Coordinates of C-alpha atoms in Angstrom, one line a residue:
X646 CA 3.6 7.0 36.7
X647 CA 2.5 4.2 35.3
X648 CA 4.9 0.6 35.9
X649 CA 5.3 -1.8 33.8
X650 CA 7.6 -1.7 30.9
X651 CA 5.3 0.5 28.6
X652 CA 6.6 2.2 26.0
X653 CA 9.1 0.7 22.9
X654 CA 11.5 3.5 21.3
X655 CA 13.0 3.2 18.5
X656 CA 16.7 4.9 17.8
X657 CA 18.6 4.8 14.6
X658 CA 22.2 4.5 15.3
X659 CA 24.5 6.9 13.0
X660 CA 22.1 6.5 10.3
X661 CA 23.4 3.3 9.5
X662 CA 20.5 2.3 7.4
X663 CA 17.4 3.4 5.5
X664 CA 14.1 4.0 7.8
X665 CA 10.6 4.6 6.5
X666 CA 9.4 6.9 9.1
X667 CA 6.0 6.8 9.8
X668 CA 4.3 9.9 9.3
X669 CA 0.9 8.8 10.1
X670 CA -1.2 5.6 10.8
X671 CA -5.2 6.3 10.7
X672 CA -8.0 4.4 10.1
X673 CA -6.1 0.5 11.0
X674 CA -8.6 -0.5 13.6
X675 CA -11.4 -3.2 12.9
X676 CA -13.9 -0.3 14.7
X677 CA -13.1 3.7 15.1
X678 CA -15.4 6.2 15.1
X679 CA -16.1 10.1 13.8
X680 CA -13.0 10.8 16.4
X681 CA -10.8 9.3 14.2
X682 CA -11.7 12.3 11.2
X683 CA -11.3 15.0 14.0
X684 CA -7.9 16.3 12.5
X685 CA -9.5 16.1 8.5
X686 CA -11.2 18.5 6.9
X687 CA -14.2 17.2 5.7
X688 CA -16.6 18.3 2.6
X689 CA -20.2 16.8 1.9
X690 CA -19.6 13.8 4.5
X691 CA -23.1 13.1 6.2
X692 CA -24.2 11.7 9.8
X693 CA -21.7 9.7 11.5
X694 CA -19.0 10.2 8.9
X695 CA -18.3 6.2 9.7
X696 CA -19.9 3.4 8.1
X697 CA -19.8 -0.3 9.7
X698 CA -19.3 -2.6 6.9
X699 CA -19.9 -6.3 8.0
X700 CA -18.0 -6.1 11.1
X701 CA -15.0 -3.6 10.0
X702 CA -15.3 0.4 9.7
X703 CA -14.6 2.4 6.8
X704 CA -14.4 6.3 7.2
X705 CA -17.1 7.7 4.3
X706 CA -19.1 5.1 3.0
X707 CA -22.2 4.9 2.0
X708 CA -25.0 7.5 2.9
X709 CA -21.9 8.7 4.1
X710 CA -20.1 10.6 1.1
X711 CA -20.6 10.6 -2.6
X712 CA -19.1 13.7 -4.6
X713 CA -16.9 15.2 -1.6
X714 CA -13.3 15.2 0.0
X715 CA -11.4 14.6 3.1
X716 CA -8.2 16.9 3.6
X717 CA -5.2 16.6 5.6
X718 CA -2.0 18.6 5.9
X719 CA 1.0 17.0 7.9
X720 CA 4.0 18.1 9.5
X721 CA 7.4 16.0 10.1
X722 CA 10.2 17.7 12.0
X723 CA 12.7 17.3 9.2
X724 CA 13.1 17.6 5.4
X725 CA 11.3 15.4 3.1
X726 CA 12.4 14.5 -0.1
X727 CA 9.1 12.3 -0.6
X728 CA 6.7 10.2 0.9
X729 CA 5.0 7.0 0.0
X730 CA 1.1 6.7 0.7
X731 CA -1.3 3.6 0.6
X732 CA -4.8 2.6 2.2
X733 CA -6.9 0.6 1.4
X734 CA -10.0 1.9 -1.2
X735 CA -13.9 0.9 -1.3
X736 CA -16.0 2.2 -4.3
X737 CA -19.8 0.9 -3.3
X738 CA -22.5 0.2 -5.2
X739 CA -23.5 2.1 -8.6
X740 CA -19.6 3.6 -10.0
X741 CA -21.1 3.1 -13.3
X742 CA -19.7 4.2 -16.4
X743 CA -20.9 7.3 -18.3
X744 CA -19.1 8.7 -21.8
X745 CA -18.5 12.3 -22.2
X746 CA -16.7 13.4 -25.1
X747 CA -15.5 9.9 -26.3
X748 CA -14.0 10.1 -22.3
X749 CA -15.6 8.0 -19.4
X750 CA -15.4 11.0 -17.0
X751 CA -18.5 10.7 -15.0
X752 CA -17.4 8.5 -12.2
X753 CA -13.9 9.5 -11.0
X754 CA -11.6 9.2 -7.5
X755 CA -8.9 11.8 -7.4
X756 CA -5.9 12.4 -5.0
X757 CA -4.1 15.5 -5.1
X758 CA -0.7 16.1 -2.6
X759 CA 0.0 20.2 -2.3
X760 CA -2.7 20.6 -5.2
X761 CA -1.1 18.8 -7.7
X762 CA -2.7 15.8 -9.1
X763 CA -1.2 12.7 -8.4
X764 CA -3.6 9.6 -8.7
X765 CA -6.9 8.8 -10.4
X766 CA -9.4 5.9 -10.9
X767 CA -12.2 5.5 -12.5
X768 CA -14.7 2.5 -12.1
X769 CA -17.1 0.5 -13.3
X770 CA -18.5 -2.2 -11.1
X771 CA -19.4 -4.5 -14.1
X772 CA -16.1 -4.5 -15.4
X773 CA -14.8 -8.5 -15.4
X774 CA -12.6 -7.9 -12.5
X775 CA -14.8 -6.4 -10.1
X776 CA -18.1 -7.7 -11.8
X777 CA -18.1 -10.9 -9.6
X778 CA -17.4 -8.7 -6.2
X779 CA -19.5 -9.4 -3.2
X780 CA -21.6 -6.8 -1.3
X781 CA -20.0 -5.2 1.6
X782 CA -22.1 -2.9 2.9
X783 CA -25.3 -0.6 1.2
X784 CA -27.4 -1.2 -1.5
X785 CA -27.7 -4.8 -2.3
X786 CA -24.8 -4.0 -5.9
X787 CA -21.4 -5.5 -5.8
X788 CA -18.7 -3.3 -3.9
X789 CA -15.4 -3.5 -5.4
X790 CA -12.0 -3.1 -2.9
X791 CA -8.6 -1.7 -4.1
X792 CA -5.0 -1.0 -2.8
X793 CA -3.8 2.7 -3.6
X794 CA -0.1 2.6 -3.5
X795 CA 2.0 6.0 -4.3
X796 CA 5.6 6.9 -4.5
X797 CA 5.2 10.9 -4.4
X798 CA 7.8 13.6 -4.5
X799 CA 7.8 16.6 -1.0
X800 CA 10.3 18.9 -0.4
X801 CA 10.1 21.0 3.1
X802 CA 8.5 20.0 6.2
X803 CA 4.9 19.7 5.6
X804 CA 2.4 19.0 3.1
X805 CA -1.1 18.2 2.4
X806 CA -3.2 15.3 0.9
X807 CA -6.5 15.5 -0.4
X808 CA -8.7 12.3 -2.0
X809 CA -11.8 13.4 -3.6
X810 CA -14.3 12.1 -6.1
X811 CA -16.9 12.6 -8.6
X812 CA -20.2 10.3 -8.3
X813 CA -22.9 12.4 -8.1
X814 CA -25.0 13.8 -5.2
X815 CA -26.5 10.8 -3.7
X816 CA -24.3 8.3 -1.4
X817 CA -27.4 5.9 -0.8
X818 CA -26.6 5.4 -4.3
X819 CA -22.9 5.4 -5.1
X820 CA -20.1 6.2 -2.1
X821 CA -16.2 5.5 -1.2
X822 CA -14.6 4.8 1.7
X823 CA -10.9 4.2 2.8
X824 CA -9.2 2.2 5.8
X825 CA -5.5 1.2 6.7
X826 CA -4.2 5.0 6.0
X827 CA -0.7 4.8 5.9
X828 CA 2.3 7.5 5.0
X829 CA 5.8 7.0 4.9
X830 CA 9.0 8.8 4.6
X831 CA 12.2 7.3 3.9
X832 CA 15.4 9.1 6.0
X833 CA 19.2 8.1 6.4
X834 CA 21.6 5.7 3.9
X835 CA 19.5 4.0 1.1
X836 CA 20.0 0.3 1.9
X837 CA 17.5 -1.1 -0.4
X838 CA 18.4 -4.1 -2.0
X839 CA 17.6 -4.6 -6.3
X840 CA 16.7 -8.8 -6.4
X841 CA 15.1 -7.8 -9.9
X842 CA 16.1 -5.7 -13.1
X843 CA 15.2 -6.8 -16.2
X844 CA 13.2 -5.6 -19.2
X845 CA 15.5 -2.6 -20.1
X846 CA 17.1 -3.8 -22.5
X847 CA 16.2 -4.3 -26.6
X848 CA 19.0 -6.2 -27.3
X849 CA 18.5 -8.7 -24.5
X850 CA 14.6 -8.5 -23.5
X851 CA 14.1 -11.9 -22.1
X852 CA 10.9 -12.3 -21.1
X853 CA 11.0 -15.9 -20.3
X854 CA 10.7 -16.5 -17.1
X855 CA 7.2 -14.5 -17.1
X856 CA 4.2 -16.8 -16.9
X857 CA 1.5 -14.8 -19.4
X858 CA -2.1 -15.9 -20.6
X859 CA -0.8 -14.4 -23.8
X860 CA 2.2 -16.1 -24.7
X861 CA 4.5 -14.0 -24.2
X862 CA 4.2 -11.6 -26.8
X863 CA 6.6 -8.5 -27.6
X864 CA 5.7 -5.7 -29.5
X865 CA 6.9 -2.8 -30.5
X866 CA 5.9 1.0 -28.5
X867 CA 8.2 2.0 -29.6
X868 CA 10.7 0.6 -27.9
X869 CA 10.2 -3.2 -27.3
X870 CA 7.4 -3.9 -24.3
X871 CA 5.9 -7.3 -22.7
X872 CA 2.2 -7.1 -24.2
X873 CA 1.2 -4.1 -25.7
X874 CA -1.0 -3.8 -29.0
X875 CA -3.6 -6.8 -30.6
X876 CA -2.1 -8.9 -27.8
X877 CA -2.7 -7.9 -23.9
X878 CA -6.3 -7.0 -23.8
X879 CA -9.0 -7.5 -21.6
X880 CA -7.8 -10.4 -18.8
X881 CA -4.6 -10.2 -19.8
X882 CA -2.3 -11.0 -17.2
X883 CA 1.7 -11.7 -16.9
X884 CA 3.3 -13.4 -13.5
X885 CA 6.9 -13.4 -11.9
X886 CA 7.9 -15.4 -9.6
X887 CA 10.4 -14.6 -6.9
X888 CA 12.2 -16.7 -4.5
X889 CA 15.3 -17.1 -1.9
X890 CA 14.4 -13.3 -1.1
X891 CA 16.5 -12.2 1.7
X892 CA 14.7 -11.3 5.3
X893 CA 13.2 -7.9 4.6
X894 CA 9.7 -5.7 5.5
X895 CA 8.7 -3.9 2.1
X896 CA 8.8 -4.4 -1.4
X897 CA 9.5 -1.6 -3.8
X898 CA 7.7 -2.5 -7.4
X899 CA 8.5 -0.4 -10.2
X900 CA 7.7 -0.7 -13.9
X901 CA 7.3 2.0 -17.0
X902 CA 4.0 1.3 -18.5
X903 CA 2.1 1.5 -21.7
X904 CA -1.3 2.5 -21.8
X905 CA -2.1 1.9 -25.9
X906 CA -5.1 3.4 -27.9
X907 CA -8.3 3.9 -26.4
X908 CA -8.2 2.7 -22.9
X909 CA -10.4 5.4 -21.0
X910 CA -10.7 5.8 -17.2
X911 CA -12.8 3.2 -16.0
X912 CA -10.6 0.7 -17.5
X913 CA -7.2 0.0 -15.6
X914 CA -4.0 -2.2 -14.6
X915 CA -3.8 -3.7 -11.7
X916 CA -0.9 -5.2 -9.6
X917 CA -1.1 -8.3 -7.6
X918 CA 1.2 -9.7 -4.7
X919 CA 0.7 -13.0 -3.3
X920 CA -2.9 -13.1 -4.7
X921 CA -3.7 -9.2 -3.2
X922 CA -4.2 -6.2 -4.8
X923 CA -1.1 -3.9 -4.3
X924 CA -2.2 -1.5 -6.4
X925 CA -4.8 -0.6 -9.5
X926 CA -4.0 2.4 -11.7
X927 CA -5.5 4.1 -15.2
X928 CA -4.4 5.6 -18.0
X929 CA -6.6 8.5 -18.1
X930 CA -4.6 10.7 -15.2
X931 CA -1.8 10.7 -17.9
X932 CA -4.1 12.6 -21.2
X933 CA -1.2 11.7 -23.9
X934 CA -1.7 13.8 -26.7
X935 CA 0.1 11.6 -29.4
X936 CA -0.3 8.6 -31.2
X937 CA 2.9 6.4 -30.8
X938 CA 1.9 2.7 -31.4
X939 CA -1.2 0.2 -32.0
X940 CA -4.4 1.9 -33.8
X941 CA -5.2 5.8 -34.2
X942 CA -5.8 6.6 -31.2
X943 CA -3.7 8.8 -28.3
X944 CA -1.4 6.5 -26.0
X945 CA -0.1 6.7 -22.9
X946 CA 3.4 5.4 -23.2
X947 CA 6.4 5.2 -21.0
X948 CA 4.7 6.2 -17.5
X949 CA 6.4 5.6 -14.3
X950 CA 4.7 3.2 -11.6
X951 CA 6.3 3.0 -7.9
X952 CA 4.5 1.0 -5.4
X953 CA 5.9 0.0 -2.2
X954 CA 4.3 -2.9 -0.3
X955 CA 4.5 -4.4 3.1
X956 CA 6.0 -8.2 2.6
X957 CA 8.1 -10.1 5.0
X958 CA 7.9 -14.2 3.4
X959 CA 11.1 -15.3 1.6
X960 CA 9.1 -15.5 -2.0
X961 CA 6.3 -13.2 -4.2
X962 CA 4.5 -13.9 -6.8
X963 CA 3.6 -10.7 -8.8
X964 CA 1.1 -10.4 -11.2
X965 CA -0.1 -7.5 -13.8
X966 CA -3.6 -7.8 -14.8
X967 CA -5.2 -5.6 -17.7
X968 CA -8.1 -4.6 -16.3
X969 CA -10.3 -3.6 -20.5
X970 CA -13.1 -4.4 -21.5
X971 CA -12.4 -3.7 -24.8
X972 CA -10.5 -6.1 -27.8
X973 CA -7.0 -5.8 -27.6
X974 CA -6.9 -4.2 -31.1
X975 CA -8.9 -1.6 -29.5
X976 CA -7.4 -1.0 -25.4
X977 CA -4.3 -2.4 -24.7
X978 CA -1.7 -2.7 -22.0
X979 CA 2.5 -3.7 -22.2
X980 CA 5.4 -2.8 -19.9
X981 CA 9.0 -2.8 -19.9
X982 CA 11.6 -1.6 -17.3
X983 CA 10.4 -3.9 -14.4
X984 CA 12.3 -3.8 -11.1
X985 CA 12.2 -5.5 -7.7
X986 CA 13.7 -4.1 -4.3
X987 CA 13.4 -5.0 -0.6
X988 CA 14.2 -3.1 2.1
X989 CA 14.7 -3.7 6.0
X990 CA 14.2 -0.5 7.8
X991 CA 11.8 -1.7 10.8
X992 CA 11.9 -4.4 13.3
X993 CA 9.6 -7.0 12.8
X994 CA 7.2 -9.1 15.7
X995 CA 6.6 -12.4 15.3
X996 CA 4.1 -14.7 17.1
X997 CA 6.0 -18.2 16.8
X998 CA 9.5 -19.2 17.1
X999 CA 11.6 -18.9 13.7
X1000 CA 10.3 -16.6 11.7
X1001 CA 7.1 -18.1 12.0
X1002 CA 3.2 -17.1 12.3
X1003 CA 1.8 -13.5 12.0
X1004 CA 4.4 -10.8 11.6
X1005 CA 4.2 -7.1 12.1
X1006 CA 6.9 -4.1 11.1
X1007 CA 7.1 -1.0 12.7
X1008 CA 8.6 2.2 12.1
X1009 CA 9.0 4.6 15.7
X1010 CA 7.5 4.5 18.8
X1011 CA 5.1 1.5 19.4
X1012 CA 3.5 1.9 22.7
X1013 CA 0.2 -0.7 22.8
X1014 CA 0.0 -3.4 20.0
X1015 CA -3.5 -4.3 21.6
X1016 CA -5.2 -1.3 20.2
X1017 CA -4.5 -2.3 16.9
X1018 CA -5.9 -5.8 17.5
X1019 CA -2.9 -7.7 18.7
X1020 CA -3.4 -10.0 20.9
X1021 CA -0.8 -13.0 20.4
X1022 CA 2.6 -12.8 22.7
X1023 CA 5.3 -11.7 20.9
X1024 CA 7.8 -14.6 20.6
X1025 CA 10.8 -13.7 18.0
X1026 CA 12.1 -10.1 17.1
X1027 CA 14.1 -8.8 14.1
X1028 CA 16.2 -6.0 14.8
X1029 CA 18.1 -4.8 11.4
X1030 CA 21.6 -3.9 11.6
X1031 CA 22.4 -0.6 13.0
X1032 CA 18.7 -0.2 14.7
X1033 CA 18.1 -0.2 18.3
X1034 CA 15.2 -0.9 20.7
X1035 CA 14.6 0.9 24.2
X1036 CA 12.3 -0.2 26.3
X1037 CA 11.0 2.5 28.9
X1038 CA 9.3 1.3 32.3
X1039 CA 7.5 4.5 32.9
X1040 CA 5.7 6.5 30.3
X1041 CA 7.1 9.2 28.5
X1042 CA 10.6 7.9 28.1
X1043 CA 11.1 8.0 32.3
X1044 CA 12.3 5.2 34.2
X1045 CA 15.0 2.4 33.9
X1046 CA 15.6 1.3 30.1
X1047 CA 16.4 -1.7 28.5
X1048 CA 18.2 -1.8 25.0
X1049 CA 17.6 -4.6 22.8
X1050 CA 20.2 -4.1 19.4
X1051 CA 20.2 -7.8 17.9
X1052 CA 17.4 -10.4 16.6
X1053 CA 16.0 -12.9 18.6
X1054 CA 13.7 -15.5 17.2
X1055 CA 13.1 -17.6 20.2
X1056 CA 12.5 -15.5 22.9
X1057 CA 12.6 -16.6 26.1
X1058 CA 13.0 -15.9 30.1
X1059 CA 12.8 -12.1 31.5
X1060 CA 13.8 -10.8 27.5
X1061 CA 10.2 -12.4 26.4
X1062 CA 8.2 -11.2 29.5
X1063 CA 9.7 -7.7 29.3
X1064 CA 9.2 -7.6 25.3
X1065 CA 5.5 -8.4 25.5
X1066 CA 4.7 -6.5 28.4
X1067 CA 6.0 -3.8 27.0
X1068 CA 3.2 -3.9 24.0
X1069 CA 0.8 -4.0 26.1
X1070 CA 0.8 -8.0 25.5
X1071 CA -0.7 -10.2 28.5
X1072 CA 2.0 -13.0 29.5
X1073 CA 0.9 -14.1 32.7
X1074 CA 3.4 -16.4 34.6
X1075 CA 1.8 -19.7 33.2
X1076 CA 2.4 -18.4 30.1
X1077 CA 5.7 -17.5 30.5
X1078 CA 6.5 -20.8 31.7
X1079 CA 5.0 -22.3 28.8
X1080 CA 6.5 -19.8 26.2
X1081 CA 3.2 -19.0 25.2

């Protein structure tokens, strides 16, 4: 066997808190190749299957994949009740728009969980957001990156995921690709913690501590929303600010939102954090069939967003951005029912004392931080209430243990040389003399 403290266990004790369980982690290195699509089933992907964009793989791509699907069913050892998914999304080159039937349907990326339809975006690369986008990889047109977020319900044990799209034949000329592949499942006691409700009320909708391009403006949907008809069109945008946020390793985002008149599929919301794209979604998954507010047209009206989002700093800023390109009198967005929650179901790493420099969460067993691109010694870990660490010196879970079941943001001595080794985390003696 192997020596060297190798292998980091998690254990929940009693179930004392809420744990996102990682169900799988694919696609997070800066290079992976075709190995890493061994366990998907694959339709109309071409050559390598990879594509190398500027220094960072994505798996599709272009020349890769245009029109065609990657599919994947997982398997937990215990009951779900639902999982969260999120990676990151590239839509290269030409996702222009095309109208069919007073619809833009021509340029479309799906996801479906157990065959149901759960997600959808549509794109066009000259819309204001994305027009200004750089080139990534391909043809010489601006790429445009996303963040898919979903909250989606599973019963049983396993399940399946499919993402898919409609672009056309050719992926010299249009193509996606997705990196950071992430599912979670949440298990044990819900310890989440609300920091924001507000927005549900008619009688008391106080909008004023949201920063908005647009003054402010409520309108009527019917029911009372932030934005909404002749007032949130195209760069429409309206900011919280959060602060004093206690020590935590997701956010949970939700909102009820209204899509109003004749917003089609290429046109969307999108949801920043800190400056990042958490999440982008449109209207046209939803096909209302009524008209309830605005012009004469079908809306989309009281829709349920989740999005959960890794974040560790003590403040966020989130920001909705209507994503039109149409007058407001003609495509609108507005909101209502807006709620913030943080969790703390995973240890967190940290590369300086305090709190400080790069963090990282993890959910279950975390044998070599390395292959993911770590490289800095670990020097402060979180450990939340009623989780415990065991470190293994042999490989699969043989050999003396040591437990670690409290925080320590200054590591030091034999604790910080263990901890690092073992990640996989070179500490050589000089710098464990130095702390470094």
């Amino acid at each position: 066997m192997q020596k060297g403290y190798i292998l980091l266990a998690l254990l929940l004790v009693g179930f004392a808190s809420a744990n996102y369980y990682e169900v799988t982690k694919e696609f997070t290195l800066n290079n992976f190749d075709a190995k890493s699509l061994s366990s998907w089933n694959l339709v109309n992907f071409n050559g390598n299957q990879v594509t190398n964009c500027n220094g960072f793989s994505v798996a599709g791509g272009p020349n890769v994949v245009a029109s065609g699907s990657m599919t994947k069913t997982f398997t937990t050892d215990y009951d779900l009740n639902g999982v969260e998914i999120f990676f990151d999304l590239y839509l290269f080159d030409q996702w222009n728009s095309g109208w069919e039937g007073g619809r833009d349907q021509k340029n479309l990326f799906k996801i479906f969980v157990n065959n149901q339809q759960v997600y959808q975006l549509g794109s066009d690369y000259t819309r204001q957001l994305h027009g200004a986008s750089s080139n990534l990889c391909g043809a010489s047109t601006p790429d445009r990156q996303t963040r898919v977020s979903l909250s989606v319900p599973v019963t049983g044990r396993n399940f399946t995921v499919q993402l898919t799209s409609v672009i056309g034949s050719n992926p010299a000329a249009a193509s996606w690709g997705i990196r950071n592949f992430y599912i979670l499942s949440q298990q044990g006691y819900d310890n989440s913690q609300v920091v924001l409700n507000e927005l549900f009320d008619d009688n008391n909708f106080d909008v004023s501590k949201w920063e908005t391009n647009f003054k402010g403006a409520i309108t009527q949907c019917p029911a009372k929303i932030l934005g909404g008809f002749n007032v949130a069109g195209p760069g429409a945008y309206a900011t919280r600010k959060l602060s004093n946020l206690p020590a935590h390793s997701f956010l949970s985002i939700s909102l009820s939102a209204y899509f109003v008149d004749s917003i089609d599929s290429n046109d969307s919301v999108v949801i920043y954090v800190d400056g990042r794209v958490a999440h982008e979604h449109s209207k046209a998954y939803y096909q209302e069939n009524i008209n309830v507010c605005g012009g004469d047209w079908h809306d989309g009206v009281d829709n349920e967003l989740n999005i959960l989002v890794p974040h560790f700093s003590s403040s966020a800023e989130i920001k909705i951005y209507v994503n039109t390109d149409q007058a407001a009198g003609d495509e609108s967005f507005g909101f209502r029912e807006f709620s913030v929650a943080v969790s703390t179901p995973c240890p967190i790493l940290y590369t300086d004392v305090n709190q400080g420099g790069k963090q990282f969460s993890f959910c279950g067993n975390l044998p070599d931080l390395h292959a993911i691109g770590w490289t800095s010694p670990i020097k402060g870990i979180y450990v939340p209430k009623g989780i415990e660490l065991t470190v293994y010196q042999d490989s699969n879970y043989n050999g003396k243990k040591y437990s670690i079941k409290k925080s320590n943001f200054n590591l030091s001595g034999n604790e910080y040389q263990l901890i690092n080794k073992a990640l996989k985390i070179d500490v050589n003696e000089q710098k464990l003399r130095r702390n470094k």
